[in-house]
mmCIF file of C-alpha atoms in Angstrom:
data_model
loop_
_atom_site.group_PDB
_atom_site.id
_atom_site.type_symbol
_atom_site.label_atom_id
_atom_site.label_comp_id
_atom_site.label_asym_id
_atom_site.label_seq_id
_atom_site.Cartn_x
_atom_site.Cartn_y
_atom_site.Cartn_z
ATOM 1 C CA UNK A 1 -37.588 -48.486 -26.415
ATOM 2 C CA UNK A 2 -37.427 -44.785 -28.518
ATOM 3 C CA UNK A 3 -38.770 -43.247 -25.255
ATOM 4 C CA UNK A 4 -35.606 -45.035 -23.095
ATOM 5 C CA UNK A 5 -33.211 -44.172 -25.889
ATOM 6 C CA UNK A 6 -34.508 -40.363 -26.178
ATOM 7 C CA UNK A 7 -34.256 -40.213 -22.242
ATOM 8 C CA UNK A 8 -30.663 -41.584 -22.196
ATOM 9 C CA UNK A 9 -29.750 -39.121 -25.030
ATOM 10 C CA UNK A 10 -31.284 -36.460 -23.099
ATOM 11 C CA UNK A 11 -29.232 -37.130 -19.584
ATOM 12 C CA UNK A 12 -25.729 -37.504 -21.768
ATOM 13 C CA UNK A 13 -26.943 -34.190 -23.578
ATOM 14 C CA UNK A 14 -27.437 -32.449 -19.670
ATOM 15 C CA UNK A 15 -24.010 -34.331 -18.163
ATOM 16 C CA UNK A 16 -22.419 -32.512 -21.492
ATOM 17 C CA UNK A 17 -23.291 -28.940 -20.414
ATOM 18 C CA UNK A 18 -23.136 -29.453 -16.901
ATOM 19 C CA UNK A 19 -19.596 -30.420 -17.567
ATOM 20 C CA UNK A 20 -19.056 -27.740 -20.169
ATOM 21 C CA UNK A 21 -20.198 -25.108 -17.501
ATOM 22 C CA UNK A 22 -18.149 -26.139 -14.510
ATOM 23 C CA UNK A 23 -15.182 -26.363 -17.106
ATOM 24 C CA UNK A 24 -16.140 -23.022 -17.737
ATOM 25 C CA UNK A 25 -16.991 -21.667 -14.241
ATOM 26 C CA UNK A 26 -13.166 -23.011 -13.217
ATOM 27 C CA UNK A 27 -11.486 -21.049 -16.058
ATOM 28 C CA UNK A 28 -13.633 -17.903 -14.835
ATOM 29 C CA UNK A 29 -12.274 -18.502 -10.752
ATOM 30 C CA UNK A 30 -8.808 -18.909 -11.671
ATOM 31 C CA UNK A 31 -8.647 -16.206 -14.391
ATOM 32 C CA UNK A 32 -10.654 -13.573 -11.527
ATOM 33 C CA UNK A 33 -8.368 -15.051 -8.858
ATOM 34 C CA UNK A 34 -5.155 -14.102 -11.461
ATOM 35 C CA UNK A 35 -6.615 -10.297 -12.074
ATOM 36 C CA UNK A 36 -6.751 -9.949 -7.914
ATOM 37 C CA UNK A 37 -3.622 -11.369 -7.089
ATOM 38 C CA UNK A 38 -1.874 -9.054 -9.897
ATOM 39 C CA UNK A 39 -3.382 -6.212 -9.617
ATOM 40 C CA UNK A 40 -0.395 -3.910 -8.170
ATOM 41 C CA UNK A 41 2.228 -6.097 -11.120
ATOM 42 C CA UNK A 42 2.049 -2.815 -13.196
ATOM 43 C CA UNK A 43 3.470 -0.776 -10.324
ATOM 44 C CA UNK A 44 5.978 -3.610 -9.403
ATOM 45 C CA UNK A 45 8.996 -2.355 -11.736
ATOM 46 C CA UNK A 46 8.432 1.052 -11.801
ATOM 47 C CA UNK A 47 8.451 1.188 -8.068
ATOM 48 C CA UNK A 48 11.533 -0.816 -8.029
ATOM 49 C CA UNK A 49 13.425 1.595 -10.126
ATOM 50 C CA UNK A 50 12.041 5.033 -8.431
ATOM 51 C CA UNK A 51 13.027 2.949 -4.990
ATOM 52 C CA UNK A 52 16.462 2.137 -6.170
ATOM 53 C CA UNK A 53 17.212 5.613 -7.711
ATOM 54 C CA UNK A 54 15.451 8.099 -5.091
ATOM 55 C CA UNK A 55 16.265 6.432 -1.748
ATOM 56 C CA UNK A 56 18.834 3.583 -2.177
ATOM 57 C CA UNK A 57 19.585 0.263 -4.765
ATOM 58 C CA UNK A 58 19.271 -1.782 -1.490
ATOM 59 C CA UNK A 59 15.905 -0.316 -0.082
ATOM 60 C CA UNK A 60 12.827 -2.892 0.488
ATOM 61 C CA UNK A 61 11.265 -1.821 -2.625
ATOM 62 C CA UNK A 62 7.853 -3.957 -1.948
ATOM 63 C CA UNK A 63 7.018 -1.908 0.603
ATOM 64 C CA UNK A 64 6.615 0.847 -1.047
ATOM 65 C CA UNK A 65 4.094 -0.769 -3.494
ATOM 66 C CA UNK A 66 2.540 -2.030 -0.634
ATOM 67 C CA UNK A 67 1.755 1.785 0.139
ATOM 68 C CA UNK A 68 -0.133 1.880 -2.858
ATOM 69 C CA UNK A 69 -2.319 -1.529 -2.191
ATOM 70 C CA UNK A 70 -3.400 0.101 0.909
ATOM 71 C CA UNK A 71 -3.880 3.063 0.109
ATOM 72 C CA UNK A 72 -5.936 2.564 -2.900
ATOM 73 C CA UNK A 73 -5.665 -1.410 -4.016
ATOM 74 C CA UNK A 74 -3.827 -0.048 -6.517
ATOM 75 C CA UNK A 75 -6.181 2.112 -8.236
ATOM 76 C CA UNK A 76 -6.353 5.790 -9.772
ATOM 77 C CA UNK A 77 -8.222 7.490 -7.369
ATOM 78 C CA UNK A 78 -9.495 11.482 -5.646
ATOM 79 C CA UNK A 79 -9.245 11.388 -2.287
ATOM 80 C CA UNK A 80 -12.675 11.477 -0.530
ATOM 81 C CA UNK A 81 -11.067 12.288 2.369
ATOM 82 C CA UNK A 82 -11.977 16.605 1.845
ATOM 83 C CA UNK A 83 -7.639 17.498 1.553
ATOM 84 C CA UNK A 84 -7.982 16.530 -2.407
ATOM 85 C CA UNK A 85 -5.764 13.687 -2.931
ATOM 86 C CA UNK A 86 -4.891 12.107 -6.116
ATOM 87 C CA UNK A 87 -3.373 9.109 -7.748
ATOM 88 C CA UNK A 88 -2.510 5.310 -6.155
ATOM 89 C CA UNK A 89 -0.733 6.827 -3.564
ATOM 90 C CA UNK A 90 -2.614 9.328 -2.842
ATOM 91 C CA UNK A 91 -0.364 12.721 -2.389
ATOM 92 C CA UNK A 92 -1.864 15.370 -0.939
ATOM 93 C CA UNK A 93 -0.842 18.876 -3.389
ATOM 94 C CA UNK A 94 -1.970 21.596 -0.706
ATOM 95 C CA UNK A 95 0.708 19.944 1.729
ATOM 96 C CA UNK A 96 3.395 18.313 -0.659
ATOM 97 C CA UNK A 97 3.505 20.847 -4.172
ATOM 98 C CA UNK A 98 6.583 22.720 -2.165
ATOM 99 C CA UNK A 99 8.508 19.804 -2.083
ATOM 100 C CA UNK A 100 7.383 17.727 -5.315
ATOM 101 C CA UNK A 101 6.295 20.307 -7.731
ATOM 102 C CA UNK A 102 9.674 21.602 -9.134
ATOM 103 C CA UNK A 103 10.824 17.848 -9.750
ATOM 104 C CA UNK A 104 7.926 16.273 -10.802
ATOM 105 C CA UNK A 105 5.281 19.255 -12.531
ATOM 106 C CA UNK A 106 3.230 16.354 -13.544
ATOM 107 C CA UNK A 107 2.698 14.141 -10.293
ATOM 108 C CA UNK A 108 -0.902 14.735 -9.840
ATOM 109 C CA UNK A 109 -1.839 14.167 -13.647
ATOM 110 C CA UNK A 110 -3.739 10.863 -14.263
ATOM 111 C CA UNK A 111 -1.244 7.566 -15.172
ATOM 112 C CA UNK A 112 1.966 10.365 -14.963
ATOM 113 C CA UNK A 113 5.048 8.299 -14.113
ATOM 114 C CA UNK A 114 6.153 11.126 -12.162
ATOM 115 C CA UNK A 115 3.380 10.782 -9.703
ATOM 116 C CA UNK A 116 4.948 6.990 -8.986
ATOM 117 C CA UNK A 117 8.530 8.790 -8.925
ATOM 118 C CA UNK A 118 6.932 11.849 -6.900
ATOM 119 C CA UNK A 119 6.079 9.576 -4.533
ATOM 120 C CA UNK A 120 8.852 7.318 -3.514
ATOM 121 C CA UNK A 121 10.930 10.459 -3.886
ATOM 122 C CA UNK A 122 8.911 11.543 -0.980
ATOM 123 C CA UNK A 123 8.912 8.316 1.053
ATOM 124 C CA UNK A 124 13.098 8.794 0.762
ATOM 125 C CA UNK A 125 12.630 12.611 2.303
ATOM 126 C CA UNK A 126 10.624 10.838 5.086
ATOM 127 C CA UNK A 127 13.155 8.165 5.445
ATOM 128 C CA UNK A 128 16.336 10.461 5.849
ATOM 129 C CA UNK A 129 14.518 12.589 8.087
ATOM 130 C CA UNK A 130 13.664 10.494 10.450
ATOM 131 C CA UNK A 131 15.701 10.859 14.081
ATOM 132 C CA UNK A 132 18.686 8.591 14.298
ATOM 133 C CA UNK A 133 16.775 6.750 16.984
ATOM 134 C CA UNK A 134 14.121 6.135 14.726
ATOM 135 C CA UNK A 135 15.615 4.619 11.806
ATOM 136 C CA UNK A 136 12.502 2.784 11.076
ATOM 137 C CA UNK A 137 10.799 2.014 8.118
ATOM 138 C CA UNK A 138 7.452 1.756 10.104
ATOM 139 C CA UNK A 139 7.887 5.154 11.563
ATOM 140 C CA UNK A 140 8.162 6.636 7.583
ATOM 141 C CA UNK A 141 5.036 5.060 6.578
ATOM 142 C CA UNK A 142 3.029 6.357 9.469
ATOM 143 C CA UNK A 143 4.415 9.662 8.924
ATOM 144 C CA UNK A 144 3.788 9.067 5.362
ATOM 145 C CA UNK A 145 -0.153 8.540 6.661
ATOM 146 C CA UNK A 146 -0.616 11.016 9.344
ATOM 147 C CA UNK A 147 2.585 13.035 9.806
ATOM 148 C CA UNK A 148 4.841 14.121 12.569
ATOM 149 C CA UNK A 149 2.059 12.412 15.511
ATOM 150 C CA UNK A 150 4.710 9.090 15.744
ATOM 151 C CA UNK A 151 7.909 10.592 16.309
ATOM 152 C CA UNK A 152 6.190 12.556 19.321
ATOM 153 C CA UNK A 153 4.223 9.735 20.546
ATOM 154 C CA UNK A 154 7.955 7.799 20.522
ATOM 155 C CA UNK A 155 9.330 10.210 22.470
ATOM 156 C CA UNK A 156 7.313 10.538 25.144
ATOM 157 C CA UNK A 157 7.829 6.401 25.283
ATOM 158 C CA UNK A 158 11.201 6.921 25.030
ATOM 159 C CA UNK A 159 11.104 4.135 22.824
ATOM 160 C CA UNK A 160 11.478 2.900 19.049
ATOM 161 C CA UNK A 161 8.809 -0.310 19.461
ATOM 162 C CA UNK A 162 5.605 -0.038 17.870
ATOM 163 C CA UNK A 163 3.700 -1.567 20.206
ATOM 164 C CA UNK A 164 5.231 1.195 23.198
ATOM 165 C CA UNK A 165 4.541 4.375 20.858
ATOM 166 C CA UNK A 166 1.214 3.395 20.892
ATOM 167 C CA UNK A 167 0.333 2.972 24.120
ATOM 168 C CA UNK A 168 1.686 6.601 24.532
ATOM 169 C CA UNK A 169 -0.383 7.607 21.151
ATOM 170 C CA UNK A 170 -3.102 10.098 22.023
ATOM 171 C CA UNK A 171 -5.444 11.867 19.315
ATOM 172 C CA UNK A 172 -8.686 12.927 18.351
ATOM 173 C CA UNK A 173 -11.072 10.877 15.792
ATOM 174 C CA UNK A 174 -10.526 12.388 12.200
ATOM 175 C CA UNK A 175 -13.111 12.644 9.385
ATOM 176 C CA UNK A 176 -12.309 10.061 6.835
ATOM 177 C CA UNK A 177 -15.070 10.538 4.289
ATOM 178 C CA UNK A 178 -16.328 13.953 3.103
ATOM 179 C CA UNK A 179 -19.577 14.408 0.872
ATOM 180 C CA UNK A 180 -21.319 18.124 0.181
ATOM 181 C CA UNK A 181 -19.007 19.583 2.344
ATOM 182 C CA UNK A 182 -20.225 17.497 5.842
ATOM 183 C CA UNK A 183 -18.511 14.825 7.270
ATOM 184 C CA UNK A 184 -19.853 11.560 7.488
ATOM 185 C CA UNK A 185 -17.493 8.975 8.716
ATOM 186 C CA UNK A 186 -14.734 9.742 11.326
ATOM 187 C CA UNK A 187 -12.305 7.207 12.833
ATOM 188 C CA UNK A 188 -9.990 7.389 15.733
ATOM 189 C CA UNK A 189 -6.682 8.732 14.809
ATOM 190 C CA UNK A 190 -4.554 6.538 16.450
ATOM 191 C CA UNK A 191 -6.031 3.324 15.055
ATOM 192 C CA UNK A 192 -6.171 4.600 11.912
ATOM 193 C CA UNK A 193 -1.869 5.746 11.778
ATOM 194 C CA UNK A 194 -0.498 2.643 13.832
ATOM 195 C CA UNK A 195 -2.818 -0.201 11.488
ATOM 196 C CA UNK A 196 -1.468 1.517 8.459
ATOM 197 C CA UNK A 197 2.366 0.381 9.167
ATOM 198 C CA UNK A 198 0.934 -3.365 9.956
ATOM 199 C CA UNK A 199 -0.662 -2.960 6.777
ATOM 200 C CA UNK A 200 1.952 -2.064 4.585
ATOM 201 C CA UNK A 201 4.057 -4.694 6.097
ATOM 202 C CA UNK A 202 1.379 -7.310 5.474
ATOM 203 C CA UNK A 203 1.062 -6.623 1.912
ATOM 204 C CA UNK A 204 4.471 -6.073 1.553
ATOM 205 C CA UNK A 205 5.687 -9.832 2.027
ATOM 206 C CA UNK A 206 3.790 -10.785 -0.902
ATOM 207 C CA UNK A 207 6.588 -8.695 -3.065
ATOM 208 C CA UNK A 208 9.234 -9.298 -1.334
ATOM 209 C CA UNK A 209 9.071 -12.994 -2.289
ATOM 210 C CA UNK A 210 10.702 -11.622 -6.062
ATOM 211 C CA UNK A 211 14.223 -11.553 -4.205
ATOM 212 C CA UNK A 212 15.959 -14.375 -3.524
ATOM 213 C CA UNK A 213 15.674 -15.092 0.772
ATOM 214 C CA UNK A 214 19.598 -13.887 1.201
ATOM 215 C CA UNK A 215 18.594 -10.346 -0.852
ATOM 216 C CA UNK A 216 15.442 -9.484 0.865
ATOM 217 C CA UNK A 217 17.359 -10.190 4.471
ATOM 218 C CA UNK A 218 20.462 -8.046 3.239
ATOM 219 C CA UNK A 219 17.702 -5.078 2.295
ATOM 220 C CA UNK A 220 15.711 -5.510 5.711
ATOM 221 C CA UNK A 221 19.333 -5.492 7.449
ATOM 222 C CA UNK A 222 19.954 -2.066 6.209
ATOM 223 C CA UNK A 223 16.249 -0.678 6.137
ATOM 224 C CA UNK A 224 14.706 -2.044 9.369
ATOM 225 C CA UNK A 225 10.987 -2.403 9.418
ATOM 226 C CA UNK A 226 10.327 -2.701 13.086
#
């Protein structure tokens, strides 16, 4: 009778911390599952407000933190890429210090609020200087990613459509991934500048859900995607 008692005591004791572990192992998955779905929400209103003051109040702000999800999920990072990179959106000094320096002498320090500012300051350079024709907000990012390749590659298409400026896109694989000096991962150019633009549309929608639906379509009116 002890030994039947002792047993049962011993199975409620094990249902207890099975229970108390699951419990536990659910809090865990939802808490991890919160940490990866906000891990850009720090970038969310500063973005917004270097959007609305550097390129217009009615510009599709979530695409621009978008840009920093792919380019670095978000994260503080140097650039492997060999060109020295820096920050979540990874600007480039060698290439952009003519053009950001004097505004922002702080862009490329780590956390700097200027480097957020620096940035979408530079999207809205990219945006305004695109050809009429090619009033596209998918045409800035890939020049944002790989420079002036698109709007040539567009014009030999004679088109503003993704899908035709690619099949006219022709370039050489790049080196991606530097370490002592030696390459050691290229990919082909070409894949590499016309996924980014599906990418930062992708991520994008996630943001854009913090506008109302009659918002967001006003903004997309005005700053086409595709």
């Amino acid at each position: 009778m002890k030994n039947k008692l002792f047993i049962k005591t011993l199975i409620d004791i094990l249902l207890i911390l099975i229970g108390l572990a699951l419990l536990i192992f659910g809090i865990l998955t939802i808490a991890s599952a919160k940490a990866k779905k906000d891990k850009c929400s720090f970038l969310i209103e500063p973005v917004r407000e270097a959007s609305e003051r550097y390129i217009s109040k009615k510009f599709p702000f979530w695409y621009n933190i978008a840009v920093a999800k792919v380019e670095t999920n978000c994260r503080w990072k140097m650039s492997v890429d060999g060109h020295g990179s820096v920050g979540y959106f990874q600007l480039t000094p060698k290439f952009l210090d003519k053009y950001l320096r004097p505004l922002f002498p702080d862009y490329d320090k780590p956390y700097s609020k200027q480097h957020i500012e620096a940035a979408i300051y530079y999207i809205g350079m990219l945006w305004r200087s695109n050809p009429e024709w090619l009033k596209k907000l998918w045409v800035t990012y890939q020049r944002y990613n790989g420079g002036n390749w698109v709007i040539i590659e567009c014009r030999r298409a004679k088109s503003d459509k993704w899908e035709d400026c690619y099949r006219y896109c022709r370039r050489k694989k790049v080196c991606v991934w530097k370490k002592g000096g030696r390459c050691v991962q290229y990919r082909n150019a070409c894949e590499i500048n016309y996924g980014y633009s599906k990418k930062v549309y992708k991520y994008g929608q996630r943001w854009s859900k913090l506008l109302c639906s009659r918002q967001r379509i006003k903004r997309e009116i005005m700053f086409p995607f595709w």
